[in-house]
JSON list of C-alpha atoms in Angstrom, two decimals:
[
{"chain": "K", "resi": 25, "resn": "THR", "atom": "CA", "xyz": [32.90, 18.55, -13.62]},
{"chain": "K", "resi": 26, "resn": "VAL", "atom": "CA", "xyz": [33.97, 15.43, -11.79]},
{"chain": "K", "resi": 27, "resn": "PHE", "atom": "CA", "xyz": [35.60, 14.29, -15.05]},
{"chain": "K", "resi": 28, "resn": "GLY", "atom": "CA", "xyz": [38.00, 17.23, -14.92]},
{"chain": "K", "resi": 29, "resn": "ARG", "atom": "CA", "xyz": [38.82, 16.99, -11.25]},
{"chain": "K", "resi": 30, "resn": "TYR", "atom": "CA", "xyz": [41.53, 14.33, -11.31]},
{"chain": "K", "resi": 31, "resn": "SER", "atom": "CA", "xyz": [44.44, 13.97, -13.72]},
{"chain": "K", "resi": 32, "resn": "TYR", "atom": "CA", "xyz": [46.59, 11.04, -14.72]},
{"chain": "K", "resi": 33, "resn": "ASP", "atom": "CA", "xyz": [50.18, 11.11, -15.95]},
{"chain": "K", "resi": 34, "resn": "ILE", "atom": "CA", "xyz": [50.24, 9.52, -19.38]},
{"chain": "K", "resi": 35, "resn": "GLY", "atom": "CA", "xyz": [53.55, 9.74, -21.21]},
{"chain": "K", "resi": 36, "resn": "GLY", "atom": "CA", "xyz": [54.69, 12.62, -19.04]},
{"chain": "K", "resi": 37, "resn": "HIS", "atom": "CA", "xyz": [51.56, 14.73, -19.64]},
{"chain": "K", "resi": 38, "resn": "ALA", "atom": "CA", "xyz": [48.57, 15.28, -17.38]},
{"chain": "K", "resi": 39, "resn": "TYR", "atom": "CA", "xyz": [45.21, 14.12, -18.73]},
{"chain": "K", "resi": 40, "resn": "CYS", "atom": "CA", "xyz": [41.89, 14.27, -16.92]},
{"chain": "K", "resi": 41, "resn": "CYS", "atom": "CA", "xyz": [38.94, 12.22, -18.18]},
{"chain": "K", "resi": 42, "resn": "ASP", "atom": "CA", "xyz": [37.55, 15.27, -20.02]},
{"chain": "K", "resi": 43, "resn": "ASP", "atom": "CA", "xyz": [40.90, 15.69, -21.79]},
{"chain": "K", "resi": 44, "resn": "ILE", "atom": "CA", "xyz": [40.80, 12.08, -22.93]},
{"chain": "K", "resi": 45, "resn": "GLU", "atom": "CA", "xyz": [37.19, 12.24, -24.11]},
{"chain": "K", "resi": 46, "resn": "HIS", "atom": "CA", "xyz": [36.99, 15.71, -25.65]},
{"chain": "K", "resi": 47, "resn": "GLY", "atom": "CA", "xyz": [40.65, 16.37, -26.44]},
{"chain": "K", "resi": 48, "resn": "VAL", "atom": "CA", "xyz": [41.89, 13.00, -27.65]},
{"chain": "K", "resi": 49, "resn": "LEU", "atom": "CA", "xyz": [38.89, 10.88, -28.67]},
{"chain": "K", "resi": 50, "resn": "ARG", "atom": "CA", "xyz": [36.57, 13.62, -29.97]},
{"chain": "K", "resi": 51, "resn": "GLY", "atom": "CA", "xyz": [39.19, 15.48, -32.02]},
{"chain": "K", "resi": 52, "resn": "ASN", "atom": "CA", "xyz": [39.75, 18.32, -29.52]},
{"chain": "K", "resi": 53, "resn": "ARG", "atom": "CA", "xyz": [36.12, 19.45, -29.51]},
{"chain": "K", "resi": 54, "resn": "PRO", "atom": "CA", "xyz": [34.31, 21.30, -26.73]},
{"chain": "K", "resi": 55, "resn": "GLY", "atom": "CA", "xyz": [32.39, 19.20, -24.24]},
{"chain": "K", "resi": 56, "resn": "ALA", "atom": "CA", "xyz": [28.62, 19.03, -23.87]},
{"chain": "K", "resi": 57, "resn": "ALA", "atom": "CA", "xyz": [28.84, 21.23, -20.77]},
{"chain": "K", "resi": 58, "resn": "SER", "atom": "CA", "xyz": [30.81, 24.01, -22.52]},
{"chain": "K", "resi": 59, "resn": "ILE", "atom": "CA", "xyz": [29.21, 27.45, -22.73]},
{"chain": "K", "resi": 60, "resn": "GLY", "atom": "CA", "xyz": [28.87, 27.17, -26.51]},
{"chain": "K", "resi": 61, "resn": "ALA", "atom": "CA", "xyz": [27.14, 23.80, -26.28]},
{"chain": "K", "resi": 62, "resn": "LEU", "atom": "CA", "xyz": [24.80, 25.03, -23.55]},
{"chain": "K", "resi": 63, "resn": "VAL", "atom": "CA", "xyz": [23.62, 27.97, -25.67]},
{"chain": "K", "resi": 64, "resn": "GLY", "atom": "CA", "xyz": [23.28, 25.82, -28.81]},
{"chain": "K", "resi": 65, "resn": "ARG", "atom": "CA", "xyz": [26.45, 27.07, -30.51]},
{"chain": "K", "resi": 66, "resn": "PRO", "atom": "CA", "xyz": [29.20, 24.51, -29.83]},
{"chain": "K", "resi": 67, "resn": "GLY", "atom": "CA", "xyz": [31.58, 26.24, -32.29]},
{"chain": "K", "resi": 68, "resn": "MET", "atom": "CA", "xyz": [31.66, 29.17, -29.90]},
{"chain": "K", "resi": 69, "resn": "SER", "atom": "CA", "xyz": [33.76, 27.13, -27.43]},
{"chain": "K", "resi": 70, "resn": "ARG", "atom": "CA", "xyz": [37.14, 25.50, -27.95]},
{"chain": "K", "resi": 71, "resn": "GLY", "atom": "CA", "xyz": [38.43, 22.04, -27.17]},
{"chain": "K", "resi": 72, "resn": "PRO", "atom": "CA", "xyz": [40.64, 21.41, -24.13]},
{"chain": "K", "resi": 73, "resn": "PHE", "atom": "CA", "xyz": [43.99, 21.54, -25.97]},
{"chain": "K", "resi": 74, "resn": "ARG", "atom": "CA", "xyz": [45.19, 24.99, -27.02]},
{"chain": "K", "resi": 75, "resn": "PRO", "atom": "CA", "xyz": [47.64, 25.53, -29.89]},
{"chain": "K", "resi": 76, "resn": "GLY", "atom": "CA", "xyz": [51.12, 24.45, -28.85]},
{"chain": "K", "resi": 77, "resn": "ASP", "atom": "CA", "xyz": [49.84, 21.92, -26.30]},
{"chain": "K", "resi": 78, "resn": "PRO", "atom": "CA", "xyz": [51.96, 18.76, -26.82]},
{"chain": "K", "resi": 79, "resn": "ARG", "atom": "CA", "xyz": [48.89, 16.60, -26.12]},
{"chain": "K", "resi": 80, "resn": "ARG", "atom": "CA", "xyz": [47.46, 17.75, -29.48]},
{"chain": "K", "resi": 81, "resn": "ALA", "atom": "CA", "xyz": [49.78, 15.21, -31.11]},
{"chain": "K", "resi": 82, "resn": "HIS", "atom": "CA", "xyz": [47.52, 12.46, -29.73]},
{"chain": "K", "resi": 83, "resn": "VAL", "atom": "CA", "xyz": [44.20, 13.85, -30.98]},
{"chain": "K", "resi": 84, "resn": "VAL", "atom": "CA", "xyz": [42.27, 11.24, -32.98]},
{"chain": "K", "resi": 85, "resn": "LEU", "atom": "CA", "xyz": [41.33, 12.63, -36.40]},
{"chain": "K", "resi": 86, "resn": "PRO", "atom": "CA", "xyz": [38.96, 12.09, -37.98]},
{"chain": "K", "resi": 87, "resn": "MET", "atom": "CA", "xyz": [36.80, 11.69, -34.92]},
{"chain": "K", "resi": 88, "resn": "ASP", "atom": "CA", "xyz": [34.74, 8.48, -34.92]},
{"chain": "K", "resi": 89, "resn": "PRO", "atom": "CA", "xyz": [31.24, 9.17, -33.53]},
{"chain": "K", "resi": 90, "resn": "ARG", "atom": "CA", "xyz": [30.94, 5.52, -32.45]},
{"chain": "K", "resi": 91, "resn": "ILE", "atom": "CA", "xyz": [33.08, 6.36, -29.43]},
{"chain": "K", "resi": 92, "resn": "HIS", "atom": "CA", "xyz": [29.92, 7.83, -27.88]},
{"chain": "K", "resi": 93, "resn": "PHE", "atom": "CA", "xyz": [28.53, 4.29, -27.70]},
{"chain": "K", "resi": 94, "resn": "ALA", "atom": "CA", "xyz": [31.61, 3.17, -25.76]},
{"chain": "K", "resi": 95, "resn": "LEU", "atom": "CA", "xyz": [32.08, 6.05, -23.30]},
{"chain": "K", "resi": 96, "resn": "VAL", "atom": "CA", "xyz": [30.07, 5.91, -20.08]},
{"chain": "K", "resi": 97, "resn": "CYS", "atom": "CA", "xyz": [29.40, 8.96, -17.92]},
{"chain": "K", "resi": 98, "resn": "GLY", "atom": "CA", "xyz": [26.84, 7.35, -15.64]},
{"chain": "K", "resi": 99, "resn": "ALA", "atom": "CA", "xyz": [23.72, 8.99, -17.09]},
{"chain": "K", "resi": 100, "resn": "ARG", "atom": "CA", "xyz": [20.67, 6.80, -17.71]},
{"chain": "K", "resi": 101, "resn": "SER", "atom": "CA", "xyz": [21.00, 7.34, -21.47]},
{"chain": "K", "resi": 102, "resn": "CYS", "atom": "CA", "xyz": [24.64, 6.18, -21.55]},
{"chain": "K", "resi": 103, "resn": "PRO", "atom": "CA", "xyz": [25.65, 2.84, -23.04]},
{"chain": "K", "resi": 104, "resn": "PRO", "atom": "CA", "xyz": [26.63, -0.06, -20.75]},
{"chain": "K", "resi": 105, "resn": "ILE", "atom": "CA", "xyz": [30.21, -0.49, -19.58]},
{"chain": "K", "resi": 106, "resn": "ARG", "atom": "CA", "xyz": [32.29, -2.78, -21.80]},
{"chain": "K", "resi": 107, "resn": "THR", "atom": "CA", "xyz": [35.97, -3.49, -22.31]},
{"chain": "K", "resi": 108, "resn": "TYR", "atom": "CA", "xyz": [37.78, -2.73, -25.56]},
{"chain": "K", "resi": 109, "resn": "THR", "atom": "CA", "xyz": [41.06, -3.93, -27.05]},
{"chain": "K", "resi": 110, "resn": "ALA", "atom": "CA", "xyz": [43.30, -2.28, -29.63]},
{"chain": "K", "resi": 111, "resn": "GLU", "atom": "CA", "xyz": [43.23, -5.41, -31.81]},
{"chain": "K", "resi": 112, "resn": "GLU", "atom": "CA", "xyz": [39.44, -5.56, -32.08]},
{"chain": "K", "resi": 113, "resn": "LEU", "atom": "CA", "xyz": [38.48, -1.91, -31.54]},
{"chain": "K", "resi": 114, "resn": "ASP", "atom": "CA", "xyz": [36.72, -1.40, -34.89]},
{"chain": "K", "resi": 115, "resn": "GLN", "atom": "CA", "xyz": [34.55, -4.51, -34.47]},
{"chain": "K", "resi": 116, "resn": "GLN", "atom": "CA", "xyz": [33.86, -3.67, -30.83]},
{"chain": "K", "resi": 117, "resn": "LEU", "atom": "CA", "xyz": [32.80, -0.10, -31.66]},
{"chain": "K", "resi": 118, "resn": "ALA", "atom": "CA", "xyz": [30.57, -1.44, -34.46]},
{"chain": "K", "resi": 119, "resn": "ALA", "atom": "CA", "xyz": [28.94, -3.85, -31.99]},
{"chain": "K", "resi": 120, "resn": "ALA", "atom": "CA", "xyz": [28.49, -1.08, -29.39]},
{"chain": "K", "resi": 121, "resn": "ALA", "atom": "CA", "xyz": [26.92, 1.20, -32.04]},
{"chain": "K", "resi": 122, "resn": "GLU", "atom": "CA", "xyz": [24.57, -1.53, -33.21]},
{"chain": "K", "resi": 123, "resn": "ALA", "atom": "CA", "xyz": [23.56, -2.37, -29.63]},
{"chain": "K", "resi": 124, "resn": "PHE", "atom": "CA", "xyz": [22.89, 1.29, -28.80]},
{"chain": "K", "resi": 125, "resn": "CYS", "atom": "CA", "xyz": [21.12, 2.24, -32.05]},
{"chain": "K", "resi": 126, "resn": "GLY", "atom": "CA", "xyz": [19.51, -1.06, -32.96]},
{"chain": "K", "resi": 127, "resn": "PRO", "atom": "CA", "xyz": [16.32, -2.70, -31.73]},
{"chain": "K", "resi": 128, "resn": "GLY", "atom": "CA", "xyz": [16.14, -2.64, -27.95]},
{"chain": "K", "resi": 129, "resn": "GLY", "atom": "CA", "xyz": [18.82, 0.05, -27.68]},
{"chain": "K", "resi": 130, "resn": "ASP", "atom": "CA", "xyz": [18.38, 3.53, -26.26]},
{"chain": "K", "resi": 131, "resn": "GLY", "atom": "CA", "xyz": [19.83, 5.42, -29.23]},
{"chain": "K", "resi": 132, "resn": "VAL", "atom": "CA", "xyz": [17.00, 5.85, -31.68]},
{"chain": "K", "resi": 133, "resn": "ARG", "atom": "CA", "xyz": [13.35, 4.89, -31.94]},
{"chain": "K", "resi": 134, "resn": "VAL", "atom": "CA", "xyz": [10.87, 5.63, -34.70]},
{"chain": "K", "resi": 135, "resn": "VAL", "atom": "CA", "xyz": [7.79, 7.05, -32.99]},
{"chain": "K", "resi": 136, "resn": "SER", "atom": "CA", "xyz": [5.66, 7.28, -36.15]},
{"chain": "K", "resi": 137, "resn": "VAL", "atom": "CA", "xyz": [6.62, 6.57, -39.75]},
{"chain": "K", "resi": 138, "resn": "GLY", "atom": "CA", "xyz": [3.53, 8.36, -41.07]},
{"chain": "K", "resi": 139, "resn": "GLU", "atom": "CA", "xyz": [4.19, 11.49, -39.02]},
{"chain": "K", "resi": 140, "resn": "ARG", "atom": "CA", "xyz": [7.95, 11.22, -39.65]},
{"chain": "K", "resi": 141, "resn": "ARG", "atom": "CA", "xyz": [8.69, 11.35, -35.91]},
{"chain": "K", "resi": 142, "resn": "VAL", "atom": "CA", "xyz": [11.85, 9.88, -34.42]},
{"chain": "K", "resi": 143, "resn": "ALA", "atom": "CA", "xyz": [13.11, 9.95, -30.83]},
{"chain": "K", "resi": 144, "resn": "VAL", "atom": "CA", "xyz": [16.87, 9.92, -30.26]},
{"chain": "K", "resi": 145, "resn": "SER", "atom": "CA", "xyz": [18.99, 9.79, -27.12]},
{"chain": "K", "resi": 146, "resn": "LYS", "atom": "CA", "xyz": [20.54, 12.98, -25.78]},
{"chain": "K", "resi": 147, "resn": "ILE", "atom": "CA", "xyz": [23.93, 11.65, -26.90]},
{"chain": "K", "resi": 148, "resn": "ILE", "atom": "CA", "xyz": [22.83, 11.78, -30.56]},
{"chain": "K", "resi": 149, "resn": "GLY", "atom": "CA", "xyz": [20.23, 14.54, -30.47]},
{"chain": "K", "resi": 150, "resn": "SER", "atom": "CA", "xyz": [21.70, 17.21, -28.23]},
{"chain": "K", "resi": 151, "resn": "TRP", "atom": "CA", "xyz": [24.84, 16.57, -26.19]},
{"chain": "K", "resi": 152, "resn": "TYR", "atom": "CA", "xyz": [27.01, 15.51, -29.15]},
{"chain": "K", "resi": 153, "resn": "ALA", "atom": "CA", "xyz": [24.71, 16.18, -32.11]},
{"chain": "K", "resi": 154, "resn": "ALA", "atom": "CA", "xyz": [27.45, 17.93, -34.12]},
{"chain": "K", "resi": 155, "resn": "ASP", "atom": "CA", "xyz": [29.61, 14.79, -33.89]},
{"chain": "K", "resi": 156, "resn": "PHE", "atom": "CA", "xyz": [26.92, 12.86, -35.80]},
{"chain": "K", "resi": 157, "resn": "GLY", "atom": "CA", "xyz": [26.22, 15.39, -38.55]},
{"chain": "K", "resi": 158, "resn": "GLY", "atom": "CA", "xyz": [25.32, 18.94, -39.43]},
{"chain": "K", "resi": 159, "resn": "ASP", "atom": "CA", "xyz": [21.55, 18.51, -39.26]},
{"chain": "K", "resi": 160, "resn": "SER", "atom": "CA", "xyz": [18.92, 16.04, -38.04]},
{"chain": "K", "resi": 161, "resn": "GLU", "atom": "CA", "xyz": [18.66, 14.21, -41.35]},
{"chain": "K", "resi": 162, "resn": "ALA", "atom": "CA", "xyz": [22.44, 13.73, -41.61]},
{"chain": "K", "resi": 163, "resn": "ARG", "atom": "CA", "xyz": [22.55, 12.45, -38.02]},
{"chain": "K", "resi": 164, "resn": "LEU", "atom": "CA", "xyz": [19.73, 10.00, -38.62]},
{"chain": "K", "resi": 165, "resn": "ARG", "atom": "CA", "xyz": [21.26, 8.70, -41.87]},
{"chain": "K", "resi": 166, "resn": "LEU", "atom": "CA", "xyz": [24.56, 8.11, -40.08]},
{"chain": "K", "resi": 167, "resn": "VAL", "atom": "CA", "xyz": [22.82, 6.34, -37.20]},
{"chain": "K", "resi": 168, "resn": "ALA", "atom": "CA", "xyz": [20.78, 4.21, -39.64]},
{"chain": "K", "resi": 169, "resn": "GLY", "atom": "CA", "xyz": [24.08, 2.79, -40.86]},
{"chain": "K", "resi": 170, "resn": "TYR", "atom": "CA", "xyz": [24.79, 1.53, -37.33]},
{"chain": "K", "resi": 171, "resn": "MET", "atom": "CA", "xyz": [21.50, -0.39, -37.18]},
{"chain": "K", "resi": 172, "resn": "PRO", "atom": "CA", "xyz": [21.33, -4.06, -38.16]},
{"chain": "K", "resi": 173, "resn": "GLN", "atom": "CA", "xyz": [20.91, -4.52, -41.91]},
{"chain": "K", "resi": 174, "resn": "GLY", "atom": "CA", "xyz": [17.37, -5.67, -42.70]},
{"chain": "K", "resi": 175, "resn": "SER", "atom": "CA", "xyz": [15.99, -4.91, -39.22]},
{"chain": "K", "resi": 176, "resn": "GLU", "atom": "CA", "xyz": [12.50, -3.47, -38.90]},
{"chain": "K", "resi": 177, "resn": "ALA", "atom": "CA", "xyz": [13.93, -0.54, -36.93]},
{"chain": "K", "resi": 178, "resn": "ARG", "atom": "CA", "xyz": [16.29, 0.36, -39.78]},
{"chain": "K", "resi": 179, "resn": "ARG", "atom": "CA", "xyz": [13.55, -0.03, -42.40]},
{"chain": "K", "resi": 180, "resn": "ASP", "atom": "CA", "xyz": [11.26, 2.26, -40.37]},
{"chain": "K", "resi": 181, "resn": "LEU", "atom": "CA", "xyz": [13.99, 4.88, -39.94]},
{"chain": "K", "resi": 182, "resn": "MET", "atom": "CA", "xyz": [14.81, 4.81, -43.65]},
{"chain": "K", "resi": 183, "resn": "ALA", "atom": "CA", "xyz": [11.09, 5.14, -44.45]},
{"chain": "K", "resi": 184, "resn": "VAL", "atom": "CA", "xyz": [10.96, 8.26, -42.25]},
{"chain": "K", "resi": 185, "resn": "LEU", "atom": "CA", "xyz": [14.06, 9.68, -43.92]},
{"chain": "K", "resi": 186, "resn": "ASP", "atom": "CA", "xyz": [12.95, 8.86, -47.45]},
{"chain": "K", "resi": 187, "resn": "GLY", "atom": "CA", "xyz": [9.53, 10.38, -46.69]},
{"chain": "K", "resi": 188, "resn": "ALA", "atom": "CA", "xyz": [11.22, 13.48, -45.33]},
{"chain": "K", "resi": 189, "resn": "ALA", "atom": "CA", "xyz": [13.34, 13.78, -48.46]},
{"chain": "K", "resi": 190, "resn": "LEU", "atom": "CA", "xyz": [10.41, 13.13, -50.81]},
{"chain": "K", "resi": 191, "resn": "GLY", "atom": "CA", "xyz": [8.20, 15.54, -48.92]},
{"chain": "K", "resi": 192, "resn": "GLY", "atom": "CA", "xyz": [10.80, 18.30, -49.15]},
{"chain": "K", "resi": 193, "resn": "GLY", "atom": "CA", "xyz": [11.28, 18.25, -45.38]},
{"chain": "K", "resi": 194, "resn": "GLY", "atom": "CA", "xyz": [14.27, 16.91, -43.56]},
{"chain": "K", "resi": 195, "resn": "GLY", "atom": "CA", "xyz": [16.22, 18.18, -40.68]}
]
């Protein structure tokens, strides 16, 4: 990909954009374009840093899924470009998550409470689904926590999830 084409020397080690995203920020997980991800089995592929790679010392663990609301690849479903600072990173990631998942954002939209139908962005629903949880219900519950407290969108999503749990469904 274009994100693997160019490398930058950081602390004496070469990092391309894919290395920074998937190796450092995503906890050394395979990218959305890996063979495993493309066939629906992301665990089948490995992250960019092999055992013994000195860059593994900089892997962020545990991985914070909110980074997906800060990273921009240029796709229509990506969040807007913003700047982040080390001092305010947690608050800035929280704001980015709320903007992406909350009312007016592209992250999640309840299509029908009664039919328990929810539409999510490719970031949450397919490209990086495993980063948000093991199944659809876990992903949606995590994302609900990013939505503004008391918002109609959050209430609707929780109604869908509670209905799914009460109805024995889920996922």
